mmCIF file of C-alpha atoms in Angstrom:
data_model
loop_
_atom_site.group_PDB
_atom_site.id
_atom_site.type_symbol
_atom_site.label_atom_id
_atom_site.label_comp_id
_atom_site.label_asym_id
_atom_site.label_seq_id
_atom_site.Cartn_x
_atom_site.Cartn_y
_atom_site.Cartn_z
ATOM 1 C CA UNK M 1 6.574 -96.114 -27.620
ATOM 2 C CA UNK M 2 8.581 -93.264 -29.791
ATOM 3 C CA UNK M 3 7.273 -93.600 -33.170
ATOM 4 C CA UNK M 4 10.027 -91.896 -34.739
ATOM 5 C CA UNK M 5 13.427 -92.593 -34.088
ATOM 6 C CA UNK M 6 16.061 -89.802 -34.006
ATOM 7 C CA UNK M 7 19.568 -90.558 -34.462
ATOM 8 C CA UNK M 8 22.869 -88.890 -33.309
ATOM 9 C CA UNK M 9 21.737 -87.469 -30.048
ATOM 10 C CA UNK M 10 24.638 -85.342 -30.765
ATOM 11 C CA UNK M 11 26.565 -84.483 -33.759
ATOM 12 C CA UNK M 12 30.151 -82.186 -34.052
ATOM 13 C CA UNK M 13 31.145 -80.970 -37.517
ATOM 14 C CA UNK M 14 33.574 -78.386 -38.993
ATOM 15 C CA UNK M 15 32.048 -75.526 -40.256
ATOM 16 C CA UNK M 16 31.916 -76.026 -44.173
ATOM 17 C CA UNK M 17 31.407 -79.811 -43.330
ATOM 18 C CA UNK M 18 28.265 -82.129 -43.786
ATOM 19 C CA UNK M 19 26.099 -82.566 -41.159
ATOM 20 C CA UNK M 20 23.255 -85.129 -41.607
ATOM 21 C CA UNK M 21 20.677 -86.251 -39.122
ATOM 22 C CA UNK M 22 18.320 -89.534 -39.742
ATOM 23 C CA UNK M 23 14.957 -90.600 -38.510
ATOM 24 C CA UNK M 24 13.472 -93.729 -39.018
ATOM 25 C CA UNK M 25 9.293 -94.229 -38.464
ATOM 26 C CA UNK M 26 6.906 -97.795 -37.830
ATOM 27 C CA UNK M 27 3.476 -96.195 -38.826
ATOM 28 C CA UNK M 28 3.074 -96.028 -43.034
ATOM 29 C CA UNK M 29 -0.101 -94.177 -42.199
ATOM 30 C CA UNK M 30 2.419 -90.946 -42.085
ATOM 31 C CA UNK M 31 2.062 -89.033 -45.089
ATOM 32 C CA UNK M 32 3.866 -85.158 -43.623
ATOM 33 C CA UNK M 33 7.515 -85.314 -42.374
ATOM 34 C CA UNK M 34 8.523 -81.497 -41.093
ATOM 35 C CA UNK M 35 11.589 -80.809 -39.248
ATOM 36 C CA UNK M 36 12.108 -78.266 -36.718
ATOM 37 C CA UNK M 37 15.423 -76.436 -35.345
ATOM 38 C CA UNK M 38 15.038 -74.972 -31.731
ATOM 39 C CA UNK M 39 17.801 -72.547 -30.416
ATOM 40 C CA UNK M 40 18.349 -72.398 -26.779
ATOM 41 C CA UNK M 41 15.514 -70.669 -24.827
ATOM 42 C CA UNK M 42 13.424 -70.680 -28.215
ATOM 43 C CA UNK M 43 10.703 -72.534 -29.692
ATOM 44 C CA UNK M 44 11.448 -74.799 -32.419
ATOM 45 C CA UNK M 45 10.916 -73.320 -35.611
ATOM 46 C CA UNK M 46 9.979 -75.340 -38.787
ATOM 47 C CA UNK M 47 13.168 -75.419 -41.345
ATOM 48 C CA UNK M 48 11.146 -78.123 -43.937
ATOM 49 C CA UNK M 49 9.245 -80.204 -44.804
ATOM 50 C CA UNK M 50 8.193 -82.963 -47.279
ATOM 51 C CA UNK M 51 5.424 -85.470 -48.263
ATOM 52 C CA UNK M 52 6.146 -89.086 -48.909
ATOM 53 C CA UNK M 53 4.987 -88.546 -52.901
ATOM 54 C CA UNK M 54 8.573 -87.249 -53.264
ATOM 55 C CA UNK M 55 12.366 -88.461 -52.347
ATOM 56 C CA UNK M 56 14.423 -85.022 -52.024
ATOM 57 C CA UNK M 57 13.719 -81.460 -50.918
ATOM 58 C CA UNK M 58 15.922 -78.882 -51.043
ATOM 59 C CA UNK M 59 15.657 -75.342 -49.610
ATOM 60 C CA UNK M 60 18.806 -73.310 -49.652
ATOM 61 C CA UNK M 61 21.637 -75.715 -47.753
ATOM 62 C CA UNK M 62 19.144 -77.864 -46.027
ATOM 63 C CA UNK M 63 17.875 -81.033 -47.870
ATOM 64 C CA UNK M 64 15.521 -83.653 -46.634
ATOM 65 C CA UNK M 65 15.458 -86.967 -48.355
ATOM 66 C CA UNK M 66 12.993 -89.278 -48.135
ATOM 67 C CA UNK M 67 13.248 -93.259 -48.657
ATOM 68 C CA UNK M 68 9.575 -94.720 -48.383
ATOM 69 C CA UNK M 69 10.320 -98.235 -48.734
ATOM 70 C CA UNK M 70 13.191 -97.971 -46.064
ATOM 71 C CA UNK M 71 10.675 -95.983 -43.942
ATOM 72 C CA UNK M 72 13.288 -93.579 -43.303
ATOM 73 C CA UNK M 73 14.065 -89.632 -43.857
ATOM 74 C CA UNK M 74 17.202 -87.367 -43.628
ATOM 75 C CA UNK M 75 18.470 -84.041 -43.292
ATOM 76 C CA UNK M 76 21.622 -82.890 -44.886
ATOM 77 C CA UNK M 77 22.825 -79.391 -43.985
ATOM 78 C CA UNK M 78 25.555 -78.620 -46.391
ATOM 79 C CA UNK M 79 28.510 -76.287 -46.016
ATOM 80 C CA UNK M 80 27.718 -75.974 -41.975
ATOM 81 C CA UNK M 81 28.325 -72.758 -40.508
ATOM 82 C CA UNK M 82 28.756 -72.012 -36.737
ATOM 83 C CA UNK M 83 25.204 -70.086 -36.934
ATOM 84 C CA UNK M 84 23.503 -73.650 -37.351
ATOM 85 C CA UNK M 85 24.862 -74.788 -34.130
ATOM 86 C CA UNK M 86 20.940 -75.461 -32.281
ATOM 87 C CA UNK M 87 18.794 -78.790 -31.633
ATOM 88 C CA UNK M 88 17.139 -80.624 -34.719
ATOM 89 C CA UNK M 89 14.015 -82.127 -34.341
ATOM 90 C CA UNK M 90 11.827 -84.395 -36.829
ATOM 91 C CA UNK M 91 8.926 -84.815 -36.822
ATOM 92 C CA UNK M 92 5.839 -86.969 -38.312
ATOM 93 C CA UNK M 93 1.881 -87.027 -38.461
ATOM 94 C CA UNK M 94 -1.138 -88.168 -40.539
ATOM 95 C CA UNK M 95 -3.892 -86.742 -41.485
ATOM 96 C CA UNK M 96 -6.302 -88.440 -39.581
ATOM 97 C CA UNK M 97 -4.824 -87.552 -36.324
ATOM 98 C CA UNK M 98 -5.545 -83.562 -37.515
ATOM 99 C CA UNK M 99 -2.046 -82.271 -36.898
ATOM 100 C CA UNK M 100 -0.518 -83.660 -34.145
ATOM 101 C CA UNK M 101 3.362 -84.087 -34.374
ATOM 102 C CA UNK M 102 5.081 -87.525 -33.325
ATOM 103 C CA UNK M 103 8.698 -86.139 -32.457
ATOM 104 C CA UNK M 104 12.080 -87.697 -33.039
ATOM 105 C CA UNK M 105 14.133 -86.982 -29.347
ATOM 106 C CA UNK M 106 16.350 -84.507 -31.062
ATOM 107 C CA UNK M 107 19.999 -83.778 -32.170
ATOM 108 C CA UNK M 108 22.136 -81.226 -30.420
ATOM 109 C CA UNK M 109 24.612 -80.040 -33.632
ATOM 110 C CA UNK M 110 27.747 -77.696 -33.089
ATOM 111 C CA UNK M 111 29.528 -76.407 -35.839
ATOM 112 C CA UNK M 112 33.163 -75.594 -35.280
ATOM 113 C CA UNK M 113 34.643 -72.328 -36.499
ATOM 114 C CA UNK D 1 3.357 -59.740 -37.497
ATOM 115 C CA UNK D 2 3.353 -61.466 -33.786
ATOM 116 C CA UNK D 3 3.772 -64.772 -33.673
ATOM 117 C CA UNK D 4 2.454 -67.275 -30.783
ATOM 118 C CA UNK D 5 3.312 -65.497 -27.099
ATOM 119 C CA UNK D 6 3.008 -67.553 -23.788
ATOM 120 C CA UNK D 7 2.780 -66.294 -20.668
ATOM 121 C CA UNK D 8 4.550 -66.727 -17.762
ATOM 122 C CA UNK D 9 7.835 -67.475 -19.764
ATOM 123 C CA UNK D 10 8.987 -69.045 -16.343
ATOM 124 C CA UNK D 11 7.129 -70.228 -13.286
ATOM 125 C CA UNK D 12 8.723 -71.648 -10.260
ATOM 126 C CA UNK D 13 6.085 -73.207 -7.673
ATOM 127 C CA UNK D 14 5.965 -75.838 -4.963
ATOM 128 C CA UNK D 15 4.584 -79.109 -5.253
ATOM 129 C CA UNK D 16 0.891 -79.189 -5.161
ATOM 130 C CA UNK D 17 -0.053 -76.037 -5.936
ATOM 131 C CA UNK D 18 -2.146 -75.297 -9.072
ATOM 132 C CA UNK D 19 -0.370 -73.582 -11.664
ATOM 133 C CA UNK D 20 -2.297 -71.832 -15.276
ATOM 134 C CA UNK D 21 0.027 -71.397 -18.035
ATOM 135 C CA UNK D 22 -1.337 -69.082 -20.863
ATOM 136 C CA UNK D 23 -1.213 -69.070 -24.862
ATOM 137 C CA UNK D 24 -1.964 -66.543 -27.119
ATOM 138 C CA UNK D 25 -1.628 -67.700 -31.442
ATOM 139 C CA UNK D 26 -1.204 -66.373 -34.303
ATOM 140 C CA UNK D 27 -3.992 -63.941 -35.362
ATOM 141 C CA UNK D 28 -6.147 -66.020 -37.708
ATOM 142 C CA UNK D 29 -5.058 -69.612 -36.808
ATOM 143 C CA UNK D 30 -8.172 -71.959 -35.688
ATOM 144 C CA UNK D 31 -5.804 -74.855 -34.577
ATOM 145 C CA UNK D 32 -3.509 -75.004 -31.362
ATOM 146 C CA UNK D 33 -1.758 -77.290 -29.893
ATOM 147 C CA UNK D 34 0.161 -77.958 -26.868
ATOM 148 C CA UNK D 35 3.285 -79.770 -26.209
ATOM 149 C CA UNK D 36 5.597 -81.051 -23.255
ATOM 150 C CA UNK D 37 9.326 -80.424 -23.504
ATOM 151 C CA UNK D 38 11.089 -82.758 -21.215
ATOM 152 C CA UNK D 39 15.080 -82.537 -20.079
ATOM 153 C CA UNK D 40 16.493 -84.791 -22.949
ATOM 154 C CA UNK D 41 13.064 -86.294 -24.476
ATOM 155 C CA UNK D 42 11.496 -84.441 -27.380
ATOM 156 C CA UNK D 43 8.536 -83.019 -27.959
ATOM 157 C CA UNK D 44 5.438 -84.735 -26.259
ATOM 158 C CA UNK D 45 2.169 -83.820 -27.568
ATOM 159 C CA UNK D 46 -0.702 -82.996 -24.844
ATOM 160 C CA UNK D 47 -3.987 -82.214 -26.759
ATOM 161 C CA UNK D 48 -4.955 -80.309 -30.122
ATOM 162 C CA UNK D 49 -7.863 -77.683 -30.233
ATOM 163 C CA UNK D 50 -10.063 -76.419 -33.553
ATOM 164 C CA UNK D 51 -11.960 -73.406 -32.833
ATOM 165 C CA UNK D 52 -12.677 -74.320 -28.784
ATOM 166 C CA UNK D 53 -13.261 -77.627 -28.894
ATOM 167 C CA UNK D 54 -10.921 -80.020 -28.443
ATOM 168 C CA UNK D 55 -11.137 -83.078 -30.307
ATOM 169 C CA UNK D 56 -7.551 -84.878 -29.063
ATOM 170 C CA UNK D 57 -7.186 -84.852 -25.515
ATOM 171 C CA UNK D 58 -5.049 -88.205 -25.875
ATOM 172 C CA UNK D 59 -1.751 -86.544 -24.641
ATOM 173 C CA UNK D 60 -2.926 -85.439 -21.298
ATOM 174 C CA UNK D 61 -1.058 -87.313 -18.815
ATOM 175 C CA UNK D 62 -3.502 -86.846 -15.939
ATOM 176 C CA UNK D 63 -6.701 -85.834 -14.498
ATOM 177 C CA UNK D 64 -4.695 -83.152 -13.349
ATOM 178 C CA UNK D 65 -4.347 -81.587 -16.319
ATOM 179 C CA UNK D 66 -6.492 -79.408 -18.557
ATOM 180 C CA UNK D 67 -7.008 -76.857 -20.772
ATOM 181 C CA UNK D 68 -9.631 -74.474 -22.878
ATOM 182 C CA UNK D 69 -9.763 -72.397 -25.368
ATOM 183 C CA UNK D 70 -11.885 -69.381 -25.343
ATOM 184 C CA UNK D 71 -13.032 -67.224 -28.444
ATOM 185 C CA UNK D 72 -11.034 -69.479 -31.066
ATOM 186 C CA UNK D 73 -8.223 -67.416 -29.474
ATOM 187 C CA UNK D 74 -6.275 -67.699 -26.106
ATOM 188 C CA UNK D 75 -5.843 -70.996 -24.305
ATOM 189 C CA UNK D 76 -5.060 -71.943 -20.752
ATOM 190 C CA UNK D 77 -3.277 -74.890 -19.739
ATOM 191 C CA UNK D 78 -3.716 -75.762 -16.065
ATOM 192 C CA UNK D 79 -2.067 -78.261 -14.083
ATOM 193 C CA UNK D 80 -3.803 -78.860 -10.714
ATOM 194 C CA UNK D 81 -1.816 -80.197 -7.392
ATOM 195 C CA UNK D 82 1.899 -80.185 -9.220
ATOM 196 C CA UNK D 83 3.930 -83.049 -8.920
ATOM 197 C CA UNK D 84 7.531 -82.841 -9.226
ATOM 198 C CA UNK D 85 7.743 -84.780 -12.522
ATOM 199 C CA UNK D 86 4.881 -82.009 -14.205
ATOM 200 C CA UNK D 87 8.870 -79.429 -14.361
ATOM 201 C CA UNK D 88 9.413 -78.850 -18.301
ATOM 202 C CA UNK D 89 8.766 -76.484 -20.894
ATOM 203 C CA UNK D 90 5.072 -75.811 -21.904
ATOM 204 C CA UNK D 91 5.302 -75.245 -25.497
ATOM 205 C CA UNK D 92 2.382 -74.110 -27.716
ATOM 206 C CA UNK D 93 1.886 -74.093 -31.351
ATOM 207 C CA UNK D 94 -0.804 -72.558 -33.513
ATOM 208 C CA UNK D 95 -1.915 -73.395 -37.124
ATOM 209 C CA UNK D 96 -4.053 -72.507 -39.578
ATOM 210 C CA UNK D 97 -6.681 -75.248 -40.588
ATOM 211 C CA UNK D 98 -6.148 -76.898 -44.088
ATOM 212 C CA UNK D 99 -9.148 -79.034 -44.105
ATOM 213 C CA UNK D 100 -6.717 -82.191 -43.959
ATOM 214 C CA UNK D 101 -3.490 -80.555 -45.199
ATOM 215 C CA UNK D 102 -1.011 -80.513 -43.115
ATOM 216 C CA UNK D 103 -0.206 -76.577 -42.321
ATOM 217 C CA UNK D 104 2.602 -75.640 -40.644
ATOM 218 C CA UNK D 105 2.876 -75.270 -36.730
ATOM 219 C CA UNK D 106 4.466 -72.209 -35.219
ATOM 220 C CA UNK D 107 5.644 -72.137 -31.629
ATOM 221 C CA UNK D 108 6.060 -69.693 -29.204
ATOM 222 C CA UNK D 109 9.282 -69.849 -26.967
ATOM 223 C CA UNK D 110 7.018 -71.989 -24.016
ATOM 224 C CA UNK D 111 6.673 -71.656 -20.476
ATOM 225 C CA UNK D 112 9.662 -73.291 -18.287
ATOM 226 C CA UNK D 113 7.723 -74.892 -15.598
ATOM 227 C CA UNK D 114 10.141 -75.771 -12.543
ATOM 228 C CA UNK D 115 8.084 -77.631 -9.755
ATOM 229 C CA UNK D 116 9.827 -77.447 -6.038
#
């Protein structure tokens, strides 16, 4: 079964706007939560990532947030530009699996000039 | 520096023919990994080498699928007798090793496998 749920499939913003993407996971053994943004014909490429010892992240406009009781974790892109339009992926794993990425399905984003 | 390259970056071919899809890493990184991209689905994981053994084959959905890895370096993916459901993208990701910390994966841009 997916073992992390992704959620919009698709999400439409203004540019300057908001946009924020959630994922919810089943399996506490998760302890690395990356996410990955994949432009058409590309390979995803990792945008951040966070560890479940801390709530917020923040790298330039992109925040993650993490809630570990709630078993869920965000990403906030603030002042969206038309540039960020692309497919957002997150993503989980443990340690004892040695890498291997459980993916959410993926949101298709498009920022509006 | 180059980052991961895959070869063919498309490959049309008819249903049960044998098909070997190719991945070179990142200079340096032990771990690779290969994923399934799927029309609408995410990213589904197929099997995880260190150095060129491969100690998670869990994600392989059939005996008809395999893969090595040669010098620590370039791996082969090879579907045998293709089935119409095996069309996706082929996507594989290299790593360093962090003796249990997670590094980061980098992907190459996959192989768009169309099955006629």
């Amino acid at each position: 079964q997916q073992q992390v749920k992704q959620s919009p499939q698709s999400l439409i913003v203004q540019k300057g706007g908001i946009s924020i993407i959630n994922c919810a996971y089943e399996n506490t053994a998760f302890d690395y939560f990356p996410w990955y943004q994949q432009f058409p014909g590309k390979g995803p490429a990792l945008l951040i990532a966070i560890r479940p010892d801390v709530s917020e992240k923040k790298e330039g406009r992109f925040t993650i947030s993490f809630n570990k009781s709630a078993k869920q974790f965000s990403l906030h892109i603030m002042d969206s530009q038309p540039g960020d339009s692309a497919t957002y992926f997150c993503a989980a794993s443990r340690g004892s699996t040695l890498g291997r990425l459980y993916f959410g399905r993926g949101t298709q984003l498009t920022v509006w000039p | 520096g180059a980052g991961v390259s895959q070869s063919p970056s498309n490959k049309v071919t008819e249903k049960g023919k044998d098909v070997e899809l190719r991945c070179d890493p990142i200079s340096g990184h032990t771990a690779l990994y290969w994923y399934r991209q799927s029309l609408g689905q995410g990213l589904e994981f197929l099997i995880y080498f260190q150095g060129n053994s491969a100690p998670d084959k869990s994600g392989l959905p059939s005996d008809r699928f395999s893969a090595e890895r040669t010098g620590g370096s370039v791996s082969t993916l090879t579907i045998q007798r293709t089935q119409q459901e095996d069309s996706a993208v082929y996507l594989c990701a290299s790593s360093l090793w962090g003796q249990g910390a997670h590094q980061p994966q980098h992907f190459g841009d996959g192989t768009r496998l169309s099955i006629l």
